[in-house]
PDB file of C-alpha atoms in Angstrom:
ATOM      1  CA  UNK A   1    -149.901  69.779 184.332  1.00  0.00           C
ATOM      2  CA  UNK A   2    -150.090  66.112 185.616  1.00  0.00           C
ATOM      3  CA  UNK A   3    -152.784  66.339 188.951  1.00  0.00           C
ATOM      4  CA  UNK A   4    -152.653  63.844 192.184  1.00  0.00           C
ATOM      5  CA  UNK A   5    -156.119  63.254 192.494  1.00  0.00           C
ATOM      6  CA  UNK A   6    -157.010  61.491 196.418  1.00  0.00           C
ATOM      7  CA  UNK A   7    -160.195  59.297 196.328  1.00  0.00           C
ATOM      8  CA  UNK A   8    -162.273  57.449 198.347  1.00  0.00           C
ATOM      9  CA  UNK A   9    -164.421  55.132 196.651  1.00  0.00           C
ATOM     10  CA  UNK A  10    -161.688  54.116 194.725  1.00  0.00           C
ATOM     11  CA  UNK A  11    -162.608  50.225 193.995  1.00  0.00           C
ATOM     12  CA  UNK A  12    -166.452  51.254 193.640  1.00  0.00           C
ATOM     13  CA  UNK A  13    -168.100  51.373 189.674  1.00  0.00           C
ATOM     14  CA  UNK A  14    -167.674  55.182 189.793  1.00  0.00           C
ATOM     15  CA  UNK A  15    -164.576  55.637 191.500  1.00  0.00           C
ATOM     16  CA  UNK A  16    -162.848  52.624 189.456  1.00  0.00           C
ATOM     17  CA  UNK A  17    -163.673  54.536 186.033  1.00  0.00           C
ATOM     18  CA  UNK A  18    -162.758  57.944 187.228  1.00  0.00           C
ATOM     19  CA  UNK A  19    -159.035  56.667 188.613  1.00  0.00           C
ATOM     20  CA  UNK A  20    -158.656  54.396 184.755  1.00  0.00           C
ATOM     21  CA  UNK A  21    -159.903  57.706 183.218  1.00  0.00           C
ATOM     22  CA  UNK A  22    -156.911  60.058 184.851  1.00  0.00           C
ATOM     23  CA  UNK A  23    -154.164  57.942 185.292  1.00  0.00           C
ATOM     24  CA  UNK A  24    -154.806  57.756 180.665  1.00  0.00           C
ATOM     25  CA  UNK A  25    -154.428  61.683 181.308  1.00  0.00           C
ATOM     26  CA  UNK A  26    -151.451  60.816 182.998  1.00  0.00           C
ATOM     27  CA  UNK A  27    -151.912  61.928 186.944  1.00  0.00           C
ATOM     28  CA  UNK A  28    -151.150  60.346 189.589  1.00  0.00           C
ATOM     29  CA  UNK A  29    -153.892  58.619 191.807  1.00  0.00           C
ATOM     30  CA  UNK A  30    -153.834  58.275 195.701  1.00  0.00           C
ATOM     31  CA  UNK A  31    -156.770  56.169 196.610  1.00  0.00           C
ATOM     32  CA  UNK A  32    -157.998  56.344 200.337  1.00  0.00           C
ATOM     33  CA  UNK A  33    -157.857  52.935 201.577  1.00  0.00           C
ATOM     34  CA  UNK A  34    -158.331  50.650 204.988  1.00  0.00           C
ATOM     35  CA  UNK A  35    -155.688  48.163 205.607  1.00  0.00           C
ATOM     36  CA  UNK A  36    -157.469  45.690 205.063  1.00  0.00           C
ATOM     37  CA  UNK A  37    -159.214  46.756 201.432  1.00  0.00           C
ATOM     38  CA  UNK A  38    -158.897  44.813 198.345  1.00  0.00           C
ATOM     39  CA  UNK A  39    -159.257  45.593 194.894  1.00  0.00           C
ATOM     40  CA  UNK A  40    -156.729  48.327 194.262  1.00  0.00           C
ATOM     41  CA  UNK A  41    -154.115  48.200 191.954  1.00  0.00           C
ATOM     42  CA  UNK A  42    -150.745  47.648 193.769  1.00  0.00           C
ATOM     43  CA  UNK A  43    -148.934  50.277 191.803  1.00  0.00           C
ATOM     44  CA  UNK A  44    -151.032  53.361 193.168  1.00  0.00           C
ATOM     45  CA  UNK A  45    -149.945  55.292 196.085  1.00  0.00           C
ATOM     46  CA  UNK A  46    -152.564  54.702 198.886  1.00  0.00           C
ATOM     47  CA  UNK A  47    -153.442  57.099 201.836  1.00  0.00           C
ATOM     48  CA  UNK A  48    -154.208  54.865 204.589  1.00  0.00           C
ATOM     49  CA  UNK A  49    -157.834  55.416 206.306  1.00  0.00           C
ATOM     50  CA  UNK A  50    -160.161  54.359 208.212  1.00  0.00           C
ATOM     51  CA  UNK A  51    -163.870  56.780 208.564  1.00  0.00           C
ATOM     52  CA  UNK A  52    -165.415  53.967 211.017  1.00  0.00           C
ATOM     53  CA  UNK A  53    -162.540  55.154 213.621  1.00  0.00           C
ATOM     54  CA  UNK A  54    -162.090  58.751 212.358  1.00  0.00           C
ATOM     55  CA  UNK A  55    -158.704  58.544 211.176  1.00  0.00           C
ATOM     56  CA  UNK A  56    -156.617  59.559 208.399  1.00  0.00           C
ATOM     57  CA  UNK A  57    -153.054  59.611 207.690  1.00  0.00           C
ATOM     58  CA  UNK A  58    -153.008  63.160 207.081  1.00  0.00           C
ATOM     59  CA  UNK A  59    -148.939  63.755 206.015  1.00  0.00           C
ATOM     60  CA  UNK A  60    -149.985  62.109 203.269  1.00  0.00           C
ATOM     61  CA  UNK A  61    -152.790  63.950 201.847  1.00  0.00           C
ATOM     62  CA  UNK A  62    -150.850  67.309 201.863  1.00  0.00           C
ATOM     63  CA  UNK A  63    -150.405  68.330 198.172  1.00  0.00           C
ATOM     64  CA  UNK A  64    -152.857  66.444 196.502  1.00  0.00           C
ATOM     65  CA  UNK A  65    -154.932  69.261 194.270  1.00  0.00           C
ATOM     66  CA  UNK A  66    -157.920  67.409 193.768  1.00  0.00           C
ATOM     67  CA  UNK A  67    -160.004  65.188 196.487  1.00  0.00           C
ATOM     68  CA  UNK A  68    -162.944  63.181 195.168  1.00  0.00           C
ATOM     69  CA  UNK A  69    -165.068  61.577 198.005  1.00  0.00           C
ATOM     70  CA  UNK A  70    -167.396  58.278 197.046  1.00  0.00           C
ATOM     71  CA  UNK A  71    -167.405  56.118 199.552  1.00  0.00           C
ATOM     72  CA  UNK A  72    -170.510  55.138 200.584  1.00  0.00           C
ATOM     73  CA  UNK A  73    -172.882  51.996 201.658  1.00  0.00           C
ATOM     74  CA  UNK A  74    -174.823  50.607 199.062  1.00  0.00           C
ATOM     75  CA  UNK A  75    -178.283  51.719 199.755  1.00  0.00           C
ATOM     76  CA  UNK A  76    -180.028  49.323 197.098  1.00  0.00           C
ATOM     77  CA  UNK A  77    -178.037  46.297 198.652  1.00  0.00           C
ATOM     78  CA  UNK A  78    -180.851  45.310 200.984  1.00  0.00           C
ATOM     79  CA  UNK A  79    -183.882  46.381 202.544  1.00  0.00           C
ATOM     80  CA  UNK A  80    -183.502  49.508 204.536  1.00  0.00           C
ATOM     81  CA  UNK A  81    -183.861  48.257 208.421  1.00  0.00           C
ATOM     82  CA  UNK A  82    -182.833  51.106 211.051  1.00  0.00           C
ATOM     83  CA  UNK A  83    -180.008  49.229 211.624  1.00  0.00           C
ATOM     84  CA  UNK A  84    -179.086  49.682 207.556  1.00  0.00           C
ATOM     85  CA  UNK A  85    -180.296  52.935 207.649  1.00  0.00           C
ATOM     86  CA  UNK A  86    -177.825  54.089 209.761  1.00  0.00           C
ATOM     87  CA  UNK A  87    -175.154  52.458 207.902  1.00  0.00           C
ATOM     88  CA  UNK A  88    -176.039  53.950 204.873  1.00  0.00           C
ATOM     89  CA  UNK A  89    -176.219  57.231 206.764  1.00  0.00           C
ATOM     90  CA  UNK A  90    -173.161  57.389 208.875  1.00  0.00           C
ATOM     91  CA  UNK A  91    -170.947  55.649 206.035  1.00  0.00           C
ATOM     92  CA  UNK A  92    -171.825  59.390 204.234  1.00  0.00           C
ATOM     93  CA  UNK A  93    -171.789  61.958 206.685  1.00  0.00           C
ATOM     94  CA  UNK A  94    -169.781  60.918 208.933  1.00  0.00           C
ATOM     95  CA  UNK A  95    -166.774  59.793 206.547  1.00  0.00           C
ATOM     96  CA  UNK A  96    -167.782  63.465 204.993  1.00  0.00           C
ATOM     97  CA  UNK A  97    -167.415  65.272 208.609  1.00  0.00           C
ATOM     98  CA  UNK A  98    -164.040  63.115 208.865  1.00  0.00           C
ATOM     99  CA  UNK A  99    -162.411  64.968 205.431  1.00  0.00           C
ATOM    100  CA  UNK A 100    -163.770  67.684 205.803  1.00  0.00           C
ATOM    101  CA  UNK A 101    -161.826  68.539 209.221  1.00  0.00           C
ATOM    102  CA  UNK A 102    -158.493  66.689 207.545  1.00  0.00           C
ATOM    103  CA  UNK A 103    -158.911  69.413 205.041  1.00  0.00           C
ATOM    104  CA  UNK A 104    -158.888  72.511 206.980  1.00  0.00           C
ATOM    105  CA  UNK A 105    -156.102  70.985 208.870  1.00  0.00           C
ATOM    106  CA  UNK A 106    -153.773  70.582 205.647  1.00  0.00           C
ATOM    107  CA  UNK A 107    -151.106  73.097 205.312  1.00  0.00           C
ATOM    108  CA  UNK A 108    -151.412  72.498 201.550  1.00  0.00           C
ATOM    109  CA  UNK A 109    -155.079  71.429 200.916  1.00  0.00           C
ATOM    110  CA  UNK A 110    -156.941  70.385 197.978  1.00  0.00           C
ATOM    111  CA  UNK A 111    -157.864  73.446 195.290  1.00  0.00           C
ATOM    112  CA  UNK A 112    -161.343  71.197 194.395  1.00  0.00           C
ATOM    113  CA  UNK A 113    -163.008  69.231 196.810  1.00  0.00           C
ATOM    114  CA  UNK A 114    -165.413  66.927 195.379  1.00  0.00           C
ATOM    115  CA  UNK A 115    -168.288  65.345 197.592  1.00  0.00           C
ATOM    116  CA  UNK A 116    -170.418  62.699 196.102  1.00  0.00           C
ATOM    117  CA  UNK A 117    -174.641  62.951 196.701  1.00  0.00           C
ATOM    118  CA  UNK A 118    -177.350  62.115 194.724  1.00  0.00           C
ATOM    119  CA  UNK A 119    -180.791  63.287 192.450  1.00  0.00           C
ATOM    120  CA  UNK A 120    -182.407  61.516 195.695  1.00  0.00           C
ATOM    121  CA  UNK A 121    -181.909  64.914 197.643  1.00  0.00           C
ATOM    122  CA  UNK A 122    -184.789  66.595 195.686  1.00  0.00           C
ATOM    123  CA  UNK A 123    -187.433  64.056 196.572  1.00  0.00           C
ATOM    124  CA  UNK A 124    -190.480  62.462 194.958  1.00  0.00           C
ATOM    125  CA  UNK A 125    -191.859  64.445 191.862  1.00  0.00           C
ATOM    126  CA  UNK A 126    -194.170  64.707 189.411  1.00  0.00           C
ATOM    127  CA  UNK A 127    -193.201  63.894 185.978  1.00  0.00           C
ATOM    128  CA  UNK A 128    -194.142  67.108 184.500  1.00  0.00           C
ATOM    129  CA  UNK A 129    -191.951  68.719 187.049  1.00  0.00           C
ATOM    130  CA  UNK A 130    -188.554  69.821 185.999  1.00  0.00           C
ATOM    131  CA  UNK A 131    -186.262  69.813 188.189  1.00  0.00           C
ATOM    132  CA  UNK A 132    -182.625  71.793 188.427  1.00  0.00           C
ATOM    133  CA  UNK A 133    -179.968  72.953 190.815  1.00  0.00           C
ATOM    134  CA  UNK A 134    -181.754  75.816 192.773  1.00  0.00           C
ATOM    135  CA  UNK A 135    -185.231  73.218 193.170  1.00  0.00           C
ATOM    136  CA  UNK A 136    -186.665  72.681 196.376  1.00  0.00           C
ATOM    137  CA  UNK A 137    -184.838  70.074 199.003  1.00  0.00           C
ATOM    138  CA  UNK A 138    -187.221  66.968 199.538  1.00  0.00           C
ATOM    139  CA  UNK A 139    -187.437  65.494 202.894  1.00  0.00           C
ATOM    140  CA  UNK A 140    -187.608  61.420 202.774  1.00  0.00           C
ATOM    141  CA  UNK A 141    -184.992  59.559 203.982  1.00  0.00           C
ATOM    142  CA  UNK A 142    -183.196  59.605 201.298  1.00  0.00           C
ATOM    143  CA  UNK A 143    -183.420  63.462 200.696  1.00  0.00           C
ATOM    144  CA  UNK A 144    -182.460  64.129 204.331  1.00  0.00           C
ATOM    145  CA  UNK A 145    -179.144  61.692 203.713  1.00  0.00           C
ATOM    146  CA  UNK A 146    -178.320  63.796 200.884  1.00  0.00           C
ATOM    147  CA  UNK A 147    -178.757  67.201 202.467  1.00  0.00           C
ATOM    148  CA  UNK A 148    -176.645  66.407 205.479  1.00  0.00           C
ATOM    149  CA  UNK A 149    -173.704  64.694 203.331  1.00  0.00           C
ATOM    150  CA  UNK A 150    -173.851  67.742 201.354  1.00  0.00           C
ATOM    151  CA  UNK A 151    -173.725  70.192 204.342  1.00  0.00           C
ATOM    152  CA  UNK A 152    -171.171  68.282 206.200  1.00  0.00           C
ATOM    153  CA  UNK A 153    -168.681  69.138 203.237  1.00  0.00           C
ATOM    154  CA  UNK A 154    -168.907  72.612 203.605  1.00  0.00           C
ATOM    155  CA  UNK A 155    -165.870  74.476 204.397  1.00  0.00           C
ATOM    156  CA  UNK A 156    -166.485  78.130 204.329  1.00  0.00           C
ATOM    157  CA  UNK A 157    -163.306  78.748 202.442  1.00  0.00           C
ATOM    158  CA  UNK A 158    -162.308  80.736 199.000  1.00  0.00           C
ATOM    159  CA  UNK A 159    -159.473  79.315 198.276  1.00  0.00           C
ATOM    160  CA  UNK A 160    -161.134  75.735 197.899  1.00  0.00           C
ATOM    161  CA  UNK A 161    -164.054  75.284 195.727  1.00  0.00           C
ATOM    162  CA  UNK A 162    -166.223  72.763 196.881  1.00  0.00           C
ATOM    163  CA  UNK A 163    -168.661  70.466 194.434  1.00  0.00           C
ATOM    164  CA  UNK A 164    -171.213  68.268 195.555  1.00  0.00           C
ATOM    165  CA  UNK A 165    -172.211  65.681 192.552  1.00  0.00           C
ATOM    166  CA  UNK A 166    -175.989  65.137 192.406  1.00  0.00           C
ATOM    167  CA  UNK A 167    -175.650  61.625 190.887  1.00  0.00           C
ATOM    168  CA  UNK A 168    -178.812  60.336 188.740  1.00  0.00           C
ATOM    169  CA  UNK A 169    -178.762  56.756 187.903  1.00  0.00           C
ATOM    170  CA  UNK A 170    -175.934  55.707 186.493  1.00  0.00           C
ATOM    171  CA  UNK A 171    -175.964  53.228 183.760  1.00  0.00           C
ATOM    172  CA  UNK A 172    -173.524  50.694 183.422  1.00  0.00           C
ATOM    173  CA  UNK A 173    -173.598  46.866 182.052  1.00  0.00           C
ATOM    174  CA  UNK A 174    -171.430  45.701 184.430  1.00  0.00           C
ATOM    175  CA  UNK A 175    -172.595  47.191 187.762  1.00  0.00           C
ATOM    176  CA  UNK A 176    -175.708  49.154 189.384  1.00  0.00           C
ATOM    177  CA  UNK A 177    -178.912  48.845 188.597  1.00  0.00           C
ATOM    178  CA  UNK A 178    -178.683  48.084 184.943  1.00  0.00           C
ATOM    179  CA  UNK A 179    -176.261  45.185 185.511  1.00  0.00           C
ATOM    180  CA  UNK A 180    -179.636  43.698 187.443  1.00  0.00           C
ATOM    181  CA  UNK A 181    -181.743  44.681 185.302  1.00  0.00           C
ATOM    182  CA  UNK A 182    -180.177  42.864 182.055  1.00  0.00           C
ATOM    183  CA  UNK A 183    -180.103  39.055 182.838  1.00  0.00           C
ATOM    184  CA  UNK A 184    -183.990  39.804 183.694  1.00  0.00           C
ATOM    185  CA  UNK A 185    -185.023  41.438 179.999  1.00  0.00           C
ATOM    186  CA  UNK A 186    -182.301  39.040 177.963  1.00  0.00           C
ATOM    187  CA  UNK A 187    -185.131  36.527 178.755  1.00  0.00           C
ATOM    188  CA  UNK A 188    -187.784  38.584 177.707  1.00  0.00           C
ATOM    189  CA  UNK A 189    -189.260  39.109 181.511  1.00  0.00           C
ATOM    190  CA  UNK A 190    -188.352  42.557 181.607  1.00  0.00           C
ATOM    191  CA  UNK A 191    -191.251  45.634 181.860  1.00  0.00           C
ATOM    192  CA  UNK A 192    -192.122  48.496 183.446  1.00  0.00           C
ATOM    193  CA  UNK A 193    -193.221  48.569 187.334  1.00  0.00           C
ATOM    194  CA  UNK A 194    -196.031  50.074 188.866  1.00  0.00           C
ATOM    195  CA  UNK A 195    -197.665  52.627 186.424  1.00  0.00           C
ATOM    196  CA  UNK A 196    -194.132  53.132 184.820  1.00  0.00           C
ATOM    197  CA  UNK A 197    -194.905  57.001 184.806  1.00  0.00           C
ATOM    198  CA  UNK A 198    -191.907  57.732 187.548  1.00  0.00           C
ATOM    199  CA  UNK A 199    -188.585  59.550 185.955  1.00  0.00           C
ATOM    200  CA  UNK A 200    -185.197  58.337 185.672  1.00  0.00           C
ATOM    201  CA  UNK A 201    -182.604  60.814 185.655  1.00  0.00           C
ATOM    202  CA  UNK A 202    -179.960  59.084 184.282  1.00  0.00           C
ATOM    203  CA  UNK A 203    -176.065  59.407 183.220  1.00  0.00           C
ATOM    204  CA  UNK A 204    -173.500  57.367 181.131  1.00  0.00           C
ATOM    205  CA  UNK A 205    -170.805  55.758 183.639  1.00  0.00           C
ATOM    206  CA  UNK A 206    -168.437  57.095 181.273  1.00  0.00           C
ATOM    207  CA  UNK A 207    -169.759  60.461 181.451  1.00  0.00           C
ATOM    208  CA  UNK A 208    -168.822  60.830 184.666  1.00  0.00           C
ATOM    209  CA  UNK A 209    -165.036  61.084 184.289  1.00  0.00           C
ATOM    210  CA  UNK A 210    -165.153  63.836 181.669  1.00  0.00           C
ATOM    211  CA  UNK A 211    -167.957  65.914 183.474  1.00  0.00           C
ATOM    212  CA  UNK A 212    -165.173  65.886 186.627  1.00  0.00           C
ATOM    213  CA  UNK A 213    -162.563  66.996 184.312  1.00  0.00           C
ATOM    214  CA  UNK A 214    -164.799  69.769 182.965  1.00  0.00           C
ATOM    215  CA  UNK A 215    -165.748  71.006 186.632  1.00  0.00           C
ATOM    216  CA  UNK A 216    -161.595  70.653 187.636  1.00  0.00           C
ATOM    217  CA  UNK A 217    -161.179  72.797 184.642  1.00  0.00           C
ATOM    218  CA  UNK A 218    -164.132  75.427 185.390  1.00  0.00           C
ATOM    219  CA  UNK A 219    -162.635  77.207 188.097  1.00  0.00           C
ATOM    220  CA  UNK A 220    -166.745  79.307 187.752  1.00  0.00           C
ATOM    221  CA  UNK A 221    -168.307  76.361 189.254  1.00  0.00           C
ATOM    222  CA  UNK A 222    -168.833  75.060 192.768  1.00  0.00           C
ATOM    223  CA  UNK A 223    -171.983  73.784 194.753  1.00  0.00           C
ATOM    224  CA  UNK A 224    -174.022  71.290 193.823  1.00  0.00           C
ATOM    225  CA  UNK A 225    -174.131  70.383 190.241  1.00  0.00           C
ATOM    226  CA  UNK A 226    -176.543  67.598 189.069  1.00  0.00           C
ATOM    227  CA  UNK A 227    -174.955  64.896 187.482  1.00  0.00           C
ATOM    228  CA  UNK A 228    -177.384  63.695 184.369  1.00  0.00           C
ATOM    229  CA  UNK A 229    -178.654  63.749 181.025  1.00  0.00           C
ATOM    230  CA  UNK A 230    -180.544  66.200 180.112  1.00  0.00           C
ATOM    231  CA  UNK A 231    -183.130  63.744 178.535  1.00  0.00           C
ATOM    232  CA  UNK A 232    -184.468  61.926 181.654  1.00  0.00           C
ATOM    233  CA  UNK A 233    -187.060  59.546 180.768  1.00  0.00           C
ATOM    234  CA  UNK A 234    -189.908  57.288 182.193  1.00  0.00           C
ATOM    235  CA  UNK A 235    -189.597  54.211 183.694  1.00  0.00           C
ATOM    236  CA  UNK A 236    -191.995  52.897 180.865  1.00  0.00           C
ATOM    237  CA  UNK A 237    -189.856  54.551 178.055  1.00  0.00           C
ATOM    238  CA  UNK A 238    -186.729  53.299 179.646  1.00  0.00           C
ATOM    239  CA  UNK A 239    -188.247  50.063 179.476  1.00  0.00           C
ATOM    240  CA  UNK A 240    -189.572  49.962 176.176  1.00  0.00           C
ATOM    241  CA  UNK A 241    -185.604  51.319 174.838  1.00  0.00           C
ATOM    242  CA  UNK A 242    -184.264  48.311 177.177  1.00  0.00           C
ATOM    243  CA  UNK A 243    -186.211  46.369 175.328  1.00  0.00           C
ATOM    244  CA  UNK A 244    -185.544  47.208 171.779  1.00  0.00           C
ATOM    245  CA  UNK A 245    -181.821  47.184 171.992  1.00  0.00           C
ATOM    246  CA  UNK A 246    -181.958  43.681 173.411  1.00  0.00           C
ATOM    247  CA  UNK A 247    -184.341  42.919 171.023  1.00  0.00           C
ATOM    248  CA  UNK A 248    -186.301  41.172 173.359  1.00  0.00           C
ATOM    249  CA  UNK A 249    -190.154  41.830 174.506  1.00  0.00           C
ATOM    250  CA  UNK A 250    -190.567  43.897 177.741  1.00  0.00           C
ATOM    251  CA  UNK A 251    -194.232  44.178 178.557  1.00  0.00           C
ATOM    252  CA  UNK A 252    -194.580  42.365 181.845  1.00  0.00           C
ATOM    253  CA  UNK A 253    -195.146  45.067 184.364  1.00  0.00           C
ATOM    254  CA  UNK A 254    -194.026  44.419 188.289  1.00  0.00           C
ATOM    255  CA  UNK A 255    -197.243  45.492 190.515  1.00  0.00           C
ATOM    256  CA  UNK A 256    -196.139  48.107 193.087  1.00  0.00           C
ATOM    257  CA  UNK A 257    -197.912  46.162 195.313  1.00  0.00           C
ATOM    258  CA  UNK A 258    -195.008  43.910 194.956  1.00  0.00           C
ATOM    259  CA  UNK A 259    -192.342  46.448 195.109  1.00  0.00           C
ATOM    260  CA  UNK A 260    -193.534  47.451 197.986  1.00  0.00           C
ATOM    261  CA  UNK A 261    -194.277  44.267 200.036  1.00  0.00           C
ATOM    262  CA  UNK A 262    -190.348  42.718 198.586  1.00  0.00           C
ATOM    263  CA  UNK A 263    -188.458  45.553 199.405  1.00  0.00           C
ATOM    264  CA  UNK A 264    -190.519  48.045 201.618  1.00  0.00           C
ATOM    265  CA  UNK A 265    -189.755  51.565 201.828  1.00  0.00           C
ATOM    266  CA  UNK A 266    -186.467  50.661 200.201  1.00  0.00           C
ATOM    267  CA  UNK A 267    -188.192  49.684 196.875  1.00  0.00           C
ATOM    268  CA  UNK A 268    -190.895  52.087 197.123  1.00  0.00           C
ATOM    269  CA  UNK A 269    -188.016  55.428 197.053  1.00  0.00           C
ATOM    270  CA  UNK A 270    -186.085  53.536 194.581  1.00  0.00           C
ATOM    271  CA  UNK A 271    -188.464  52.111 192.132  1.00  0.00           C
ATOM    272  CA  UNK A 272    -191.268  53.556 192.404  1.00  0.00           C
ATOM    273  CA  UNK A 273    -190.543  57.142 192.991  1.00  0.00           C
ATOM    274  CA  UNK A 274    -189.196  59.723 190.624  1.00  0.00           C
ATOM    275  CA  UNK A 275    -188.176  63.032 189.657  1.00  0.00           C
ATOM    276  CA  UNK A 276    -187.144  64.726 186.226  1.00  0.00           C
ATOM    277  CA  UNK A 277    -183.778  66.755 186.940  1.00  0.00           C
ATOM    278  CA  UNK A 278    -182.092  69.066 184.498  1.00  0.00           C
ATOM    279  CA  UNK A 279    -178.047  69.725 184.208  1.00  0.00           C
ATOM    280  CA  UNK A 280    -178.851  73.357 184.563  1.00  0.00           C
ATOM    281  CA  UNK A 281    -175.656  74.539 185.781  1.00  0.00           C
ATOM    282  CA  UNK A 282    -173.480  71.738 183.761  1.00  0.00           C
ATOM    283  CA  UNK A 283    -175.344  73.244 180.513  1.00  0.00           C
ATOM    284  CA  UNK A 284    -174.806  76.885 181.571  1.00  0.00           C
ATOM    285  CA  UNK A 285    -171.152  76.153 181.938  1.00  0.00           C
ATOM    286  CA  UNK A 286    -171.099  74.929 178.150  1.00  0.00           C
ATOM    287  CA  UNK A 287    -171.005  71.400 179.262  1.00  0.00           C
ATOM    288  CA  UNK A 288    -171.625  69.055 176.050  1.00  0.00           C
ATOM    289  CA  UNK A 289    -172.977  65.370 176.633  1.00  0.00           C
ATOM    290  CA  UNK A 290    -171.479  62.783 174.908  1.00  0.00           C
ATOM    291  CA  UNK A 291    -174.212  60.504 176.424  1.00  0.00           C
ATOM    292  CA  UNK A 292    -177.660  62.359 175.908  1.00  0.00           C
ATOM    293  CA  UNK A 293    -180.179  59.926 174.544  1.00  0.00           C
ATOM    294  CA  UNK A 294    -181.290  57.263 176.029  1.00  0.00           C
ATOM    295  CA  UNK A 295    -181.528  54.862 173.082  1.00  0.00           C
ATOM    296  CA  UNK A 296    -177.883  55.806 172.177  1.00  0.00           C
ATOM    297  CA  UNK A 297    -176.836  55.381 175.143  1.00  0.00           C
ATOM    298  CA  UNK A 298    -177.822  52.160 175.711  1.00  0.00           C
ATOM    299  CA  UNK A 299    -176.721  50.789 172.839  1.00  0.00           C
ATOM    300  CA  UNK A 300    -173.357  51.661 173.067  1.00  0.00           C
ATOM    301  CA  UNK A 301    -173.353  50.661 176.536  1.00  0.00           C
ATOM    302  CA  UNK A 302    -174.665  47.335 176.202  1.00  0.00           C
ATOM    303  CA  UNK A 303    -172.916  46.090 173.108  1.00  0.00           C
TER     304      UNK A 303
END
């Protein structure tokens, strides 16, 4: 049967390739919107919104069976002041606090509730250190973000399973950090930075959609579930792929040093620290990647 899927996050990278990817399966898509938000496409049926004034149109999200919530500041958009910091805290939790009280409210609520978080919530690691669902919480900034967003969409209730989607880096030409990254190693001034021996846990943007359709299908999982392939690499390796599929030389390595005195802490959690994360649960579940290798995965992405 057809699903009405509500989203936030809707006009985002993610959220834009998880709405094209349904409405093909043929459900219907209510995107949670401000007034004053561009970007959607006129034809869906928006819930009106606001999580800077806590308030939601709530008629209007009775019924829908799935709820997918991305919205989010960009926290690699600039460097992480406390004034930013907040931002890219309270635009999480407290939009997360906001839906999660609209949901116990609903007299028909949501059977799957899905909460965006990120890889970010286990901290720096070693690269020897593998890393799955049931690992230890880190506690940086960004691991504290995570571990609040995540317990602020808890609901305590069987009849709605909750999933919170530990996000790795997601790879796509045309947005995040890849879309950066390319215009730099199409001239042949790409390379690795700092020792190059942190991890990237990685995923596919078009992964995404059919690992969300695989979870709204699995009615065994719930919790957190990490988002990635199961073949995380180095930042060296990564480059080195990069690289060859461009066909262009990547061997000019950015100090840390420089990380660190461009973009502060900011650079130093996002570039320069790392952690090797494992599927487990997605694996368990008989999950199979489409998007599992790096260098295939790149290749098909960037051509």
């Amino acid at each position: 049967m057809p699903l009405r899927i509500a989203i936030t996050g809707s006009t985002g990278m993610v959220g834009k390739a998880i709405c094209a990817y349904f409405q093909e399966q043929g459900c219907e898509i209510s995107p949670l919107l401000r007034p004053s938000t561009k970007g959607a496409p006129s034809s869906e049926k928006s819930i009106p919104w606001d999580s800077q004034k806590g308030w939601i149109d709530l008629p209007q999200l009775e019924g829908c069976d799935v709820l997918i919530h991305l919205a989010g500041a960009n926290i690699s958009a600039r460097r992480w002041t406390p004034k930013y910091k907040k931002l890219i805290y309270d635009s999480r939790v407290e939009s997360t606090k906001l839906l999660q009280k609209s949901i116990l409210n609903l007299k028909n609520p949501p059977k799957v509730w899905f909460c965006a978080s990120a890889v970010g919530i286990y901290g720096h690691h070693s690269p020897q250190e593998i890393l799955d669902e049931s690992s230890p919480l880190g506690q940086d900034f960004l691991a504290q973000v995570c571990r609040d967003w995540e317990a602020a969409s808890v609901l305590n209730r069987d009849d709605i399973r909750v999933i919170n989607l530990r996000f790795g880096m997601i790879l796509e030409k045309s947005g995040g950090a890849l879309a950066k990254m390319l215009p730099v190693f199409r001239l042949g001034l790409g390379g690795p930075i700092g020792n190059g021996c942190q991890m990237i846990s990685w995923v596919a943007l078009k992964e995404i959609p059919l690992i969300v359709e695989h979870i709204i299908n699995n009615e065994k999982l719930s919790g957190p579930i990490n988002v990635v392939s199961p073949e995380a690499v180095s930042n060296r390796e990564f480059t080195k792929v990069l690289g060859g599929v461009l066909k262009r030389p990547a061997v000019l390595p950015v100090p840390a040093l420089a990380i660190k005195l461009i973009f502060s802490e900011m650079g130093k959690s996002l570039l320069l620290n790392g952690a090797k994360v494992f599927p487990q649960r997605l694996m368990d579940s008989g999950y199979f990647f489409k998007y599992s290798n790096i260098q295939f995965a790149l290749e098909k992405i960037v051509s």
